């Protein structure tokens, strides 16, 4: 991408002039993720913000060209925190974003920093209800003694509004920094991985998770590798793979045992540079 394109993305993402001197450390993008159709693109930055871009429809003059991505919604996903038990500052930086497959008109996505995972709902609203029986125009509850007749509320058109609301907060399950999250193909569970453990979550349960991988040694001085990433198989809900700092990939099958410390297959990645693909 050329220099002009980079400046345009900076302008669209943060509202700054196309001058890189205005960009602070909090504005640095730390993760990006398309949704399953490619119509939406979510980006997370070091300031804990999530910016969603939407692809514009194809123009009639150029029917086969892809539309540009423009800002669709912006919201603050995470705030800086402090762990008083460990005297540790928890950054707001977004480590990973994952979209859930779309089930209805709304969109759902998961975002995580080092410790906390959040589920967000992104929806559109272009109509507003009017004619409440028990509320006035400002939304305050009426005195019931003044209600003498009933009316049928109606929906009236309004300017399109994109609403982002938090639906779940998954916290207090990771001792170390979360480096990846992955949604399962059953659309009900997902996993989160930190340096030494991988946990399995249900999307409707926030107060507990199941540990499915634990590579922490009894003596931390014997530690020789850490988990770097984890991903579910796109079609088989029982399979997942995780990688380590040793350049090793381990394929695990959750049908074999509750704790997948004994992997099904293990491959060491090659570090040779084989050249460009032609």
Coordinates of C-alpha atoms in Angstrom, one line a residue:
X1 CA 0.0 0.0 0.0
X2 CA 1.3 3.4 -0.9
X3 CA 1.9 6.4 1.4
X4 CA -1.3 8.1 0.2
X5 CA -3.4 5.1 1.1
X6 CA -1.9 4.8 4.6
X7 CA -2.7 8.5 5.3
X8 CA -6.3 8.0 4.1
X9 CA -6.8 5.0 6.5
X10 CA -5.4 7.1 9.4
X11 CA -7.9 9.9 8.5
X12 CA -10.8 7.4 8.4
X13 CA -9.9 5.5 11.5
X14 CA -9.1 8.4 13.9
X15 CA -10.4 11.5 12.3
X16 CA -7.0 13.1 12.2
X17 CA -5.5 15.1 9.4
X18 CA -3.4 12.9 7.0
X19 CA -0.2 13.6 9.0
X20 CA 1.4 10.7 10.9
X21 CA 2.8 13.2 13.5
X22 CA -0.7 13.3 15.0
X23 CA -0.8 9.6 15.7
X24 CA -0.2 8.7 19.3
X25 CA 0.8 5.3 20.7
X26 CA -2.8 4.6 21.7
X27 CA -3.8 4.9 18.0
X28 CA -1.5 2.1 16.9
X29 CA -3.7 -0.8 15.5
X30 CA -3.0 -4.0 17.3
X31 CA -5.4 -6.4 15.5
X32 CA -7.7 -6.6 12.5
X33 CA -10.5 -9.1 11.7
X34 CA -13.0 -9.5 8.8
X35 CA -16.4 -10.9 9.5
X36 CA -17.4 -14.1 7.6
X37 CA -18.9 -12.2 4.6
X38 CA -16.1 -9.6 4.3
X39 CA -18.6 -6.8 4.5
X40 CA -17.3 -5.6 7.9
X41 CA -13.8 -5.1 9.1
X42 CA -13.0 -4.7 12.8
X43 CA -9.8 -3.1 14.1
X44 CA -8.5 -2.9 17.6
X45 CA -5.9 -0.5 18.9
X46 CA -3.6 0.0 21.9
X47 CA -6.1 2.5 23.4
X48 CA -8.7 -0.2 23.8
X49 CA -10.9 1.0 21.0
X50 CA -12.6 -1.0 18.4
X51 CA -13.4 0.6 15.0
X52 CA -15.7 -1.2 12.6
X53 CA -15.5 -0.5 8.9
X54 CA -18.3 -1.3 6.4
X55 CA -17.8 -1.9 2.7
X56 CA -19.8 0.4 0.6
X57 CA -22.0 -1.2 -2.2
X58 CA -20.7 -1.4 -5.7
X59 CA -21.2 1.8 -7.8
X60 CA -23.4 1.6 -10.9
X61 CA -20.6 3.0 -13.0
X62 CA -18.2 0.3 -11.9
X63 CA -20.4 -2.7 -11.1
X64 CA -17.5 -5.2 -10.7
X65 CA -15.3 -3.0 -8.5
X66 CA -15.3 -3.5 -4.7
X67 CA -16.6 -0.7 -2.7
X68 CA -14.4 1.3 -0.2
X69 CA -14.5 0.6 3.5
X70 CA -15.8 3.5 5.6
X71 CA -16.2 3.9 9.4
X72 CA -19.4 2.1 10.5
X73 CA -19.1 2.3 14.3
X74 CA -16.5 3.1 17.0
X75 CA -16.6 2.1 20.6
X76 CA -14.4 1.8 23.7
X77 CA -14.0 -2.0 24.3
X78 CA -11.5 -2.1 27.2
X79 CA -10.2 0.3 29.8
X80 CA -6.9 0.2 31.7
X81 CA -7.1 -1.7 35.0
X82 CA -5.0 -2.5 38.0
X83 CA -4.6 -5.8 39.7
X84 CA -4.1 -4.9 43.3
X85 CA -3.4 -8.5 44.4
X86 CA -0.4 -8.7 42.0
X87 CA 0.4 -5.0 41.9
X88 CA 0.1 -5.3 38.1
X89 CA -1.2 -2.8 35.5
X90 CA -3.5 -4.4 32.9
X91 CA -3.3 -2.6 29.6
X92 CA -6.4 -1.8 27.5
X93 CA -4.7 -2.8 24.3
X94 CA -6.9 -5.1 22.2
X95 CA -5.0 -8.4 21.5
X96 CA -7.6 -10.2 19.4
X97 CA -11.0 -9.7 17.8
X98 CA -13.2 -12.6 16.5
X99 CA -16.6 -12.3 14.8
X100 CA -19.3 -14.8 15.5
X101 CA -21.3 -16.2 12.5
X102 CA -24.3 -14.0 11.9
X103 CA -27.5 -15.6 13.1
X104 CA -29.9 -12.6 12.6
X105 CA -29.8 -9.0 11.7
X106 CA -27.4 -8.2 14.5
X107 CA -23.7 -8.9 14.5
X108 CA -21.7 -10.2 17.5
X109 CA -17.9 -10.1 18.1
X110 CA -15.5 -11.0 20.8
X111 CA -12.6 -8.7 21.9
X112 CA -9.9 -9.3 24.4
X113 CA -7.1 -7.6 26.1
X114 CA -4.5 -9.4 28.3
X115 CA -7.1 -10.6 30.9
X116 CA -10.7 -10.0 30.0
X117 CA -12.8 -11.1 27.0
X118 CA -16.0 -9.2 26.1
X119 CA -18.9 -10.1 23.8
X120 CA -20.4 -7.2 21.9
X121 CA -23.7 -6.8 20.0
X122 CA -23.7 -4.5 16.9
X123 CA -27.1 -3.7 15.6
X124 CA -28.8 -1.0 13.5
X125 CA -31.9 1.0 14.3
X126 CA -33.8 3.1 11.8
X127 CA -37.2 3.3 13.6
X128 CA -38.3 4.5 17.0
X129 CA -41.5 3.7 19.0
X130 CA -43.8 6.5 19.8
X131 CA -47.1 6.6 21.8
X132 CA -46.2 4.9 25.0
X133 CA -49.0 4.5 27.5
X134 CA -47.0 4.7 30.7
X135 CA -44.2 7.0 29.6
X136 CA -44.1 10.6 28.5
X137 CA -42.1 12.0 25.5
X138 CA -39.0 12.2 27.6
X139 CA -39.2 8.6 28.7
X140 CA -40.3 9.3 32.3
X141 CA -42.9 7.1 33.9
X142 CA -46.3 8.8 34.0
X143 CA -48.5 9.1 37.1
X144 CA -50.9 6.2 36.6
X145 CA -53.8 8.3 37.9
X146 CA -53.4 10.6 34.8
X147 CA -53.7 7.7 32.3
X148 CA -57.3 7.8 31.2
X149 CA -57.0 6.1 27.7
X150 CA -54.9 3.6 25.9
X151 CA -53.2 4.0 22.6
X152 CA -51.4 1.7 20.3
X153 CA -47.6 2.6 20.0
X154 CA -46.4 3.1 16.5
X155 CA -42.9 2.9 14.9
X156 CA -41.7 6.0 13.1
X157 CA -38.7 6.2 10.8
X158 CA -35.5 7.9 12.1
X159 CA -31.9 8.4 10.9
X160 CA -30.0 5.2 10.8
X161 CA -28.2 4.6 14.2
X162 CA -25.6 1.9 14.9
X163 CA -25.8 0.7 18.5
X164 CA -23.0 -1.3 20.2
X165 CA -23.9 -2.9 23.5
X166 CA -22.0 -5.3 25.8
X167 CA -23.6 -8.7 26.2
X168 CA -21.1 -10.8 28.2
X169 CA -17.9 -10.2 30.1
X170 CA -15.6 -13.3 30.6
X171 CA -13.0 -12.5 33.2
X172 CA -10.8 -13.9 36.0
X173 CA -9.9 -17.1 34.1
X174 CA -6.3 -16.4 32.9
X175 CA -3.2 -15.9 35.0
X176 CA -1.1 -15.0 32.1
X177 CA -1.7 -12.7 29.0
X178 CA -4.3 -13.9 26.6
X179 CA -2.8 -14.1 23.1
X180 CA -5.7 -15.6 21.0
X181 CA -9.3 -16.5 21.0
X182 CA -11.1 -18.8 18.5
X183 CA -14.9 -19.5 18.0
X184 CA -15.9 -23.1 17.6
X185 CA -17.8 -24.4 14.6
X186 CA -20.7 -25.4 17.0
X187 CA -21.3 -21.6 17.4
X188 CA -21.8 -22.2 21.1
X189 CA -18.3 -22.4 22.5
X190 CA -15.0 -20.7 22.1
X191 CA -11.5 -21.0 23.5
X192 CA -9.0 -18.5 24.8
X193 CA -5.3 -19.1 25.1
X194 CA -2.6 -17.5 27.2
X195 CA 1.1 -18.3 27.6
X196 CA 0.6 -21.6 29.5
X197 CA -3.1 -22.6 29.4
X198 CA -6.1 -22.9 27.0
X199 CA -9.6 -22.5 28.4
X200 CA -12.9 -23.6 26.8
X201 CA -15.9 -21.3 27.3
X202 CA -19.6 -21.4 26.6
X203 CA -20.9 -18.2 25.1
X204 CA -23.8 -18.1 27.6
X205 CA -21.7 -18.8 30.8
X206 CA -19.4 -16.2 32.1
X207 CA -18.5 -17.3 35.6
X208 CA -16.6 -20.5 34.7
X209 CA -14.6 -22.2 31.9
X210 CA -12.9 -25.5 31.4
X211 CA -9.1 -25.9 31.2
X212 CA -8.3 -28.1 28.2
X213 CA -4.5 -27.5 27.9
X214 CA -2.1 -26.8 30.7
X215 CA 1.7 -26.9 30.0
X216 CA 2.7 -25.1 33.2
X217 CA 5.5 -27.2 34.8
X218 CA 5.6 -27.9 38.6
X219 CA 8.7 -25.8 38.8
X220 CA 8.7 -22.7 36.7
X221 CA 12.5 -23.0 36.3
X222 CA 11.8 -26.0 34.1
X223 CA 9.7 -23.9 31.7
X224 CA 11.0 -24.4 28.1
X225 CA 8.2 -23.2 25.9
X226 CA 5.0 -21.1 25.9
X227 CA 1.8 -21.2 23.9
X228 CA 1.7 -18.6 21.1
X229 CA -1.6 -19.2 19.4
X230 CA -4.6 -21.5 19.3
X231 CA -7.3 -22.1 16.7
X232 CA -10.3 -24.4 16.3
X233 CA -10.8 -26.5 13.2
X234 CA -13.3 -24.7 10.8
X235 CA -15.6 -27.7 10.5
X236 CA -14.9 -30.3 13.2
X237 CA -15.8 -28.9 16.6
X238 CA -13.7 -31.5 18.5
X239 CA -10.4 -30.5 16.9
X240 CA -8.1 -27.6 17.6
X241 CA -4.4 -26.8 17.1
X242 CA -2.0 -24.7 19.1
X243 CA 1.5 -23.5 18.5
X244 CA 4.4 -23.0 20.9
X245 CA 7.5 -20.8 21.0
X246 CA 9.5 -23.9 20.0
X247 CA 8.0 -23.8 16.5
X248 CA 5.8 -26.8 17.3
X249 CA 2.2 -27.3 16.2
X250 CA 0.1 -29.7 18.2
X251 CA -3.3 -31.1 17.0
X252 CA -5.6 -32.1 19.8
X253 CA -8.9 -34.0 19.8
X254 CA -11.2 -33.1 22.7
X255 CA -13.0 -36.5 22.3
X256 CA -9.9 -38.4 23.7
X257 CA -9.7 -36.7 27.1
X258 CA -11.0 -33.7 29.1
X259 CA -7.4 -32.4 29.4
X260 CA -5.7 -32.4 26.0
X261 CA -2.1 -32.5 27.3
X262 CA -1.4 -35.5 25.2
X263 CA -1.9 -34.3 21.6
X264 CA -3.0 -36.4 18.7
X265 CA -0.3 -35.2 16.3
X266 CA 2.8 -32.9 16.6
X267 CA 4.6 -31.2 13.8
X268 CA 7.6 -29.0 13.9
X269 CA 7.4 -26.1 11.5
X270 CA 10.2 -25.5 9.0
X271 CA 12.2 -22.3 9.4
X272 CA 13.7 -22.4 5.9
X273 CA 12.7 -19.6 3.5
X274 CA 11.5 -21.3 0.3
X275 CA 10.9 -18.1 -1.7
X276 CA 7.9 -16.4 -3.1
X277 CA 4.9 -18.3 -4.4
X278 CA 4.5 -17.9 -8.2

